[in-house]
CSV table of C-alpha atoms in Angstrom, one decimal:
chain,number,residue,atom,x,y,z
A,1,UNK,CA,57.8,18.3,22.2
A,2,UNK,CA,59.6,15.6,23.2
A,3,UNK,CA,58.8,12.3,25.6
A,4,UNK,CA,58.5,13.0,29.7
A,5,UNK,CA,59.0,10.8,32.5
A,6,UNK,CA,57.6,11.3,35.9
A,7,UNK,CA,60.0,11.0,38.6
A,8,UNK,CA,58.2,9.5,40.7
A,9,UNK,CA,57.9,6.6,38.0
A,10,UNK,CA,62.1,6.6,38.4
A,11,UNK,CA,61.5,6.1,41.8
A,12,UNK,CA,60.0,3.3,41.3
A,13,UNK,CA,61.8,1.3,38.6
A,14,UNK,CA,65.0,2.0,40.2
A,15,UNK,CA,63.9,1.1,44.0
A,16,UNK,CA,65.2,4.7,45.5
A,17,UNK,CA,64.3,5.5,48.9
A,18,UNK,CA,63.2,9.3,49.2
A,19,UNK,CA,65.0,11.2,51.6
A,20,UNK,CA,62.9,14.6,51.3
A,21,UNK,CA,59.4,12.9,51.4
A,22,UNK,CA,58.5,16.3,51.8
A,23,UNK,CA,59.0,17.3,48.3
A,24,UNK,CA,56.2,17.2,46.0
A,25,UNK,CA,57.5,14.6,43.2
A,26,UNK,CA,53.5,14.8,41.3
A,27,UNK,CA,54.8,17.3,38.7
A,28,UNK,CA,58.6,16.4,38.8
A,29,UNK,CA,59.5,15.4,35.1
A,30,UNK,CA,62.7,14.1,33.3
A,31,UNK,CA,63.0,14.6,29.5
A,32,UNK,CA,67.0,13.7,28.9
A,33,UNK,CA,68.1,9.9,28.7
A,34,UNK,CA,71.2,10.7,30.2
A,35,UNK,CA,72.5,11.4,33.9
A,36,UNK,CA,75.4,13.8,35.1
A,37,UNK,CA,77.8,13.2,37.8
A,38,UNK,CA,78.5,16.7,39.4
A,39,UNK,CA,82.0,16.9,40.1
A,40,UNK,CA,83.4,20.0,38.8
A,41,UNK,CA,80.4,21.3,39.6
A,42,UNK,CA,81.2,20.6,43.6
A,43,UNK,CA,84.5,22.4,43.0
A,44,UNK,CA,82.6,25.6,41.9
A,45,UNK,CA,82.9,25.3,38.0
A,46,UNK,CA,79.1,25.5,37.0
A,47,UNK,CA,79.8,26.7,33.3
A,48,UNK,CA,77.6,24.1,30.7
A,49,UNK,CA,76.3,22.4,33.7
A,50,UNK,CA,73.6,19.8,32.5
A,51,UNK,CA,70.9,21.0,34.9
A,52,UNK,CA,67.3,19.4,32.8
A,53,UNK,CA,69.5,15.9,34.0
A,54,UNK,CA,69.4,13.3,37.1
A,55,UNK,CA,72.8,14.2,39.3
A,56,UNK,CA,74.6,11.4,40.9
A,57,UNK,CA,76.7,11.9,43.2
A,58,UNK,CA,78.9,8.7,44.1
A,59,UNK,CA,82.0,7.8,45.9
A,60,UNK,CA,84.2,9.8,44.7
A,61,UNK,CA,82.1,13.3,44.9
A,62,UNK,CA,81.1,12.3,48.5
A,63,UNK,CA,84.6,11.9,49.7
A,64,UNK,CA,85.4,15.3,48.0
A,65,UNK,CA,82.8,17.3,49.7
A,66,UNK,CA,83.9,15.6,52.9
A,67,UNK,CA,87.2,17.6,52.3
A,68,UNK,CA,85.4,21.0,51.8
A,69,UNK,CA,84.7,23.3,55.0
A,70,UNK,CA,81.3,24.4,56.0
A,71,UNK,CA,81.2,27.8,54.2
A,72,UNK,CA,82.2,26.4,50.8
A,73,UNK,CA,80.3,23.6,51.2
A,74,UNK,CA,77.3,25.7,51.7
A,75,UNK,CA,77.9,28.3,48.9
A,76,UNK,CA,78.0,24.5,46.2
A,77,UNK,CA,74.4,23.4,47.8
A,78,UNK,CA,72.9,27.0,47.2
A,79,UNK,CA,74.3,27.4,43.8
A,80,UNK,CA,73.7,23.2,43.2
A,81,UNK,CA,70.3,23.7,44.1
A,82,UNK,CA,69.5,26.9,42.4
A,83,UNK,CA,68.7,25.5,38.8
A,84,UNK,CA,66.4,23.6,40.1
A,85,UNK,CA,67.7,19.9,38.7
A,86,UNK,CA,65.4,16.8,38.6
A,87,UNK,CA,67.3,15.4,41.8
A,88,UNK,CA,70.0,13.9,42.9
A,89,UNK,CA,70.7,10.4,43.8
A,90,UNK,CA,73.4,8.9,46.2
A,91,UNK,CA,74.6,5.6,45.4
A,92,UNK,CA,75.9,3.1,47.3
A,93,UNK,CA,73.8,4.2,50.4
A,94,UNK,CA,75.5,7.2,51.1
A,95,UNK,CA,73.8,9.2,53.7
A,96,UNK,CA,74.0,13.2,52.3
A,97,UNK,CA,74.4,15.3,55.1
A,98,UNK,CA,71.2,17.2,57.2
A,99,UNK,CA,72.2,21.1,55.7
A,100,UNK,CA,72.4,19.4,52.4
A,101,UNK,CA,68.4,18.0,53.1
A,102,UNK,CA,67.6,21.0,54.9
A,103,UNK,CA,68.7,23.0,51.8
A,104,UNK,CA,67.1,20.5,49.2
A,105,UNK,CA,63.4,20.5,51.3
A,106,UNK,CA,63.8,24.4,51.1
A,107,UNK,CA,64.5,24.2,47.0
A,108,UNK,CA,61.8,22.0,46.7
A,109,UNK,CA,64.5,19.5,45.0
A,110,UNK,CA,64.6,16.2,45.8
A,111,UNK,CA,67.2,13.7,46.9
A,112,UNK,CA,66.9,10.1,46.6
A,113,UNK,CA,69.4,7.1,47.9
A,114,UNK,CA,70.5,3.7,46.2
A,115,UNK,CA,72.8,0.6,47.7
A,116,UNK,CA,74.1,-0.1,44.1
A,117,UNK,CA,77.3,1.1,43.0
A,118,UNK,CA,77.3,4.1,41.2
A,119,UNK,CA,78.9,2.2,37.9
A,120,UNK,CA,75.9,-0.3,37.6
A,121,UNK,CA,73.3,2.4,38.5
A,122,UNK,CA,74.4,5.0,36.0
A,123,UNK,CA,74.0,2.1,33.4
A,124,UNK,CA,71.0,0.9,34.4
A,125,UNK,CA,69.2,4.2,34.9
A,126,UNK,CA,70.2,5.5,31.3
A,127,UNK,CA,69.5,2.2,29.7
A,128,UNK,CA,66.3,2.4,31.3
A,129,UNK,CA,65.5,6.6,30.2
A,130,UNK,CA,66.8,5.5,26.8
A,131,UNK,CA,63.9,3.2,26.1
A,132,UNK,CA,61.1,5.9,28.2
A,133,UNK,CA,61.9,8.4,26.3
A,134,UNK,CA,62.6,7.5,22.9
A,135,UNK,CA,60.6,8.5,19.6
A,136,UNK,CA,57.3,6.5,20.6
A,137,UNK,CA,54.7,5.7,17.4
A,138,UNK,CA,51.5,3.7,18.0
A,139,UNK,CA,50.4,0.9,15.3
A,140,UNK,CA,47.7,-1.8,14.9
A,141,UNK,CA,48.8,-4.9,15.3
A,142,UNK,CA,50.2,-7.9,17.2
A,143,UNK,CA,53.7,-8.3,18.6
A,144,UNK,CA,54.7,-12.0,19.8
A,145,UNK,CA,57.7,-13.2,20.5
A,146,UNK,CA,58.7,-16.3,18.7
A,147,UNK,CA,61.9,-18.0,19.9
A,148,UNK,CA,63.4,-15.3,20.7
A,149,UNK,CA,62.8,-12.9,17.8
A,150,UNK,CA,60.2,-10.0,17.6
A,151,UNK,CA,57.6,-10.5,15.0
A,152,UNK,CA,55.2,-7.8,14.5
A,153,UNK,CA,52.3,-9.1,12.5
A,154,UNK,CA,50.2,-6.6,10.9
A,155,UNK,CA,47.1,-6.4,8.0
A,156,UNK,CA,43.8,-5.3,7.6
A,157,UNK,CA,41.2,-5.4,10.6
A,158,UNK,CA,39.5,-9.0,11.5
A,159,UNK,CA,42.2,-10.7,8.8
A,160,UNK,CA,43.2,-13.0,11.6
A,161,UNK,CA,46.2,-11.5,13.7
A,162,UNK,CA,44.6,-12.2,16.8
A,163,UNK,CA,43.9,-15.7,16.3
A,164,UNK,CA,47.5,-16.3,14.6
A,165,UNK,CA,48.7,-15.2,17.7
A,166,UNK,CA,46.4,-17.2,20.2
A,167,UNK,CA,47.8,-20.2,18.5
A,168,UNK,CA,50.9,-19.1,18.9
A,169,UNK,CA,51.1,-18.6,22.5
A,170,UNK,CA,48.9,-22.0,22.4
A,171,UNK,CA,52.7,-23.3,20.8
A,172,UNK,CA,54.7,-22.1,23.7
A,173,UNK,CA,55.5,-18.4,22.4
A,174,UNK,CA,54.7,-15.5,24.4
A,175,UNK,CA,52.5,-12.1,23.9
A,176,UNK,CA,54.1,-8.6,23.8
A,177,UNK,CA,50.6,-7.1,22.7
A,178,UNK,CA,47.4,-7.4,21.0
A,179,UNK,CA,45.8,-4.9,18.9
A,180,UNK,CA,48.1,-1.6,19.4
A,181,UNK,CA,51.9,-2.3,19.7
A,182,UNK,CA,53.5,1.5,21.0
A,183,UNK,CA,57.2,1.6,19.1
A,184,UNK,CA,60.0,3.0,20.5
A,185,UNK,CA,63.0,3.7,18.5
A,186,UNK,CA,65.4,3.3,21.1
A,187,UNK,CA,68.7,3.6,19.1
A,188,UNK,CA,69.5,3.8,14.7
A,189,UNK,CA,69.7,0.0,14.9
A,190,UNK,CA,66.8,-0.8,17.7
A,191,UNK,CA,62.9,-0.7,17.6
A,192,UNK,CA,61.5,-2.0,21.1
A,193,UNK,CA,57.6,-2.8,21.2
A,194,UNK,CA,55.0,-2.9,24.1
A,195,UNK,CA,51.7,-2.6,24.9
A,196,UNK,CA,49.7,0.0,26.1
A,197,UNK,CA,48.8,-0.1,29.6
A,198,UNK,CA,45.5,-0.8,29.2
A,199,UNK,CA,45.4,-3.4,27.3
A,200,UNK,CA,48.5,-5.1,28.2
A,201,UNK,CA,48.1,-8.8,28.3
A,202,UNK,CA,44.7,-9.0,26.9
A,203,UNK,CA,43.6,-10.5,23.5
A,204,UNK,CA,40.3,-9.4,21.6
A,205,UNK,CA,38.9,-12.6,20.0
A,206,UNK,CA,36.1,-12.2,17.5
A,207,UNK,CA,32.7,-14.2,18.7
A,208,UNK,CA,34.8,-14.9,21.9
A,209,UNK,CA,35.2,-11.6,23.3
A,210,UNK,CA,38.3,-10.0,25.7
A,211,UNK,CA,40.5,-13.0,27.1
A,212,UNK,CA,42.8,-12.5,29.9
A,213,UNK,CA,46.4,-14.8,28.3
A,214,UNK,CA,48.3,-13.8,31.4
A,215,UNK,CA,45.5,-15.3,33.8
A,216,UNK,CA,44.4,-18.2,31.0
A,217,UNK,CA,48.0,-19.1,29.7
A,218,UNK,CA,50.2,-18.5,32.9
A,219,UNK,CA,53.4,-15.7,33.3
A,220,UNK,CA,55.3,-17.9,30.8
A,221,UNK,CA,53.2,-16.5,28.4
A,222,UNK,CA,53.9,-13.3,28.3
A,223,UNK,CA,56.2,-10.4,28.3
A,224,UNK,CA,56.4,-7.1,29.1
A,225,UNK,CA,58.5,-5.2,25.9
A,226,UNK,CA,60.6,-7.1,22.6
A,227,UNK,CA,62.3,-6.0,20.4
A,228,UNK,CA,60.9,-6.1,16.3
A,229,UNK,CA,63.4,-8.0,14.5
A,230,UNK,CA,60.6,-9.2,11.5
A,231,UNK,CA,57.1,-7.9,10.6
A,232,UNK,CA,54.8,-10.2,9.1
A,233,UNK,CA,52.0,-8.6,7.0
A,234,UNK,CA,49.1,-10.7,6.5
A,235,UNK,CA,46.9,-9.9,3.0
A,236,UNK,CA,44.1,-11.7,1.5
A,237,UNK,CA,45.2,-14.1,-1.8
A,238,UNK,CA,45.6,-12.3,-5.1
A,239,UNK,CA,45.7,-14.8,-8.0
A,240,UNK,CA,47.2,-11.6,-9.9
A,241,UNK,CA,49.9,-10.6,-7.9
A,242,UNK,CA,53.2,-12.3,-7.8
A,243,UNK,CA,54.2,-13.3,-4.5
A,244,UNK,CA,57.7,-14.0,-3.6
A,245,UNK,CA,58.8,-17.4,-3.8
A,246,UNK,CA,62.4,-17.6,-3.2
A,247,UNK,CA,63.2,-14.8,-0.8
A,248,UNK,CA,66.8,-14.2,-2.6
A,249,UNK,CA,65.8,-10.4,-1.4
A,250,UNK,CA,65.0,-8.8,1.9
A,251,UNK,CA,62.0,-6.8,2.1
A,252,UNK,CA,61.7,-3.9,4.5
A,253,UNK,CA,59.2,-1.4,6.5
A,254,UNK,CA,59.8,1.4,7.4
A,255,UNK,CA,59.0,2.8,11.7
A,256,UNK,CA,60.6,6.2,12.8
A,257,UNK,CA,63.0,6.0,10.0
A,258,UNK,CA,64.6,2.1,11.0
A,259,UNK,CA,64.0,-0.6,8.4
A,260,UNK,CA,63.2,-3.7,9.7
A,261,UNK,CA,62.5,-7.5,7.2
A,262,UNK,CA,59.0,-7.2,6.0
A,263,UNK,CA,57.2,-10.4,4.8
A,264,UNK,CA,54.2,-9.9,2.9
A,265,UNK,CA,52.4,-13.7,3.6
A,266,UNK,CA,48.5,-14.2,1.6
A,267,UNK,CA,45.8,-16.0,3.5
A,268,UNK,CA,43.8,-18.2,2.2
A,269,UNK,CA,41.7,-21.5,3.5
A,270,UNK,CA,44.0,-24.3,5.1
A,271,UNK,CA,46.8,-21.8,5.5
A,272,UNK,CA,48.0,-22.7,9.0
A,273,UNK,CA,49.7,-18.8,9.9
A,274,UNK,CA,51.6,-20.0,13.3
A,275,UNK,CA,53.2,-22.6,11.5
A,276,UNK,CA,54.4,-20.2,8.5
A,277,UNK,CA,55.2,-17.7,11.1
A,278,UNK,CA,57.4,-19.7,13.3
A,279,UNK,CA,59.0,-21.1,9.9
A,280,UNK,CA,59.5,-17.0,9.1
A,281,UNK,CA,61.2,-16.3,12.7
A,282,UNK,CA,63.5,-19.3,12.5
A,283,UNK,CA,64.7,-18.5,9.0
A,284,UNK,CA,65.4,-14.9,10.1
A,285,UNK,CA,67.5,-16.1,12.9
A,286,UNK,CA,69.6,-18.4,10.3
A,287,UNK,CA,70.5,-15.6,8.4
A,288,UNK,CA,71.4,-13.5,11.4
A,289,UNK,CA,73.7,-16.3,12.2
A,290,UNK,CA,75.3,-16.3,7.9
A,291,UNK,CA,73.1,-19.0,6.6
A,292,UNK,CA,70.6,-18.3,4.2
A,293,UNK,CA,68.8,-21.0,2.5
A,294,UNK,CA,67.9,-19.2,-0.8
A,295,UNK,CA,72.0,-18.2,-1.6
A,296,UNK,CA,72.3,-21.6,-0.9
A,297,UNK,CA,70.0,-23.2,-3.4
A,298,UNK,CA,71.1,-20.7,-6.1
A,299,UNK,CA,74.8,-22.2,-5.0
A,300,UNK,CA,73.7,-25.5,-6.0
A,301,UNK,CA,72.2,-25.1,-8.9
A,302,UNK,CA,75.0,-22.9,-10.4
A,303,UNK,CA,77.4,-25.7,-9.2
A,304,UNK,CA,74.8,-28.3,-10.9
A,305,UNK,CA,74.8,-26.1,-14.2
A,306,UNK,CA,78.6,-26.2,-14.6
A,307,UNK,CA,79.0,-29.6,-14.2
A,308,UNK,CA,76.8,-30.2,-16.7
């Protein structure tokens, strides 16, 4: 089964004011990341009507039903409100008329108001739903933002994630989440990570304890959601194991089928991890932007060789 939203979560988030506070909203549920704007529907054409989504009804569709008399008017509300839709939302403060609230209360659907234009809305509200209800997986491990790109650093339990991310924050970046980061695969190109409620803001320090970084660090050290542009996995030194040394080759992971640069980066004493990790994030965002340090190198030394 798929995500749910509570409506009265949309309600919210989008500042609506509830004009049938009479309607019980406690088990109202969305579960499609889109919205429909009714207007064939309001001429009578309810064939494929998208009924599971939020109905706005703007400028336009106002003005039509303005045109319609009472009867016809009457027989679109009854039929409107007979599939028994999410709700419907006026934009730009439109006030819906009282047989239109009188019908709604009856239904037991409920209608909501905005002042923004229906254009901005729309876009906001399904930006929004896309990111609520995408494929969610929950992980272990730490999500910072670090100049502006999501690392995601993961590895065994009590390896040191926490405390690579304490210094971190101590270095001017900011905390997504400690200890479970939920992943949302919001389109085939975009993972988004957040915390849990629960624990959102709060870091679990070995010998320390819980500390609050919101209340110790201030708002600048924080943030509510990030993207995952690079995940960092932290492992214990292997003299055996060849590590990567030039990074001529990306590395990726794998989460709800998007592949996003994996770095596998061995601890040992003296390492110092928020250094190597800021290092890691500003690389990645040189090669976003076409530069790429090892290419480069090689360049060089294939330019050297042929000279000699």
């Amino acid at each position: 089964m798929g995500n749910k939203v509570k409506m009265k979560k949309i309600v919210e988030k989008m500042n609506l004011r509830n004009l049938t506070p009479d309607v019980d909203l406690t088990e109202r549920e969305v579960e499609v990341p889109d919205i429909n704007r009714p207007a064939l529907q309001l001429t009578g054409f309810f064939e494929h009507f998208d009924s599971d989504r939020v109905q706005i009804i703007g400028y336009v569709e106002y003005t039509f039903l303005e045109t319609l008399d009472e009867k016809t008017k009457e027989h679109i509300y009854d039929t409107l409100l007979s599939y028994q839709i999410p709700g419907i939302i006026f934009s730009r403060d439109l006030a819906p008329e009282q047989m239109l609230l009188d019908k709604a209360n009856a239904a037991q659907v409920p209608i909501f108001s905005t002042e923004k234009k229906t254009s901005e809305f729309t876009a906001e509200i399904i930006r929004w739903l896309n990111v609520e209800l995408a494929p969610c997986i929950s992980i272990h491990g730490v999500l910072v933002d670090v100049y502006g790109v999501g690392v995601l650093i993961m590895g065994e339990s009590g390896i040191g994630k926490s405390e690579s991310a304490l210094e971190l924050i101590k270095r001017g970046h900011r905390l997504v989440s400690d200890d479970v980061v939920e992943i949302h695969k919001v389109s085939d190109e975009t993972l988004v990570g957040t915390a849990p409620d629960i624990t959102r803001h709060f870091i679990e320090l070995r010998g320390i304890g819980i500390v609050d970084v919101k209340t110790l660090f201030g708002v600048q050290s924080v943030r509510e959601t990030h993207n995952i542009d690079l995940v960092i996995t932290l492992e214990d030194w292997n003299k055996e194991k060849e590590y990567d040394r030039l990074g001529m080759e990306e590395e990726y992971t794998e989460f709800l089928g998007n592949k996003v640069v994996c770095h596998q980066l061995p601890i040992r004493p003296g390492r110092n991890l928020a250094i190597i990790v800021e290092t890691a994030a500003i690389n990645h965002r040189q090669k976003k932007m076409g530069y790429n340090a090892a290419q480069e190198l090689y360049k060089r030394v294939q330019q050297n060789l042929t000279k000699k």
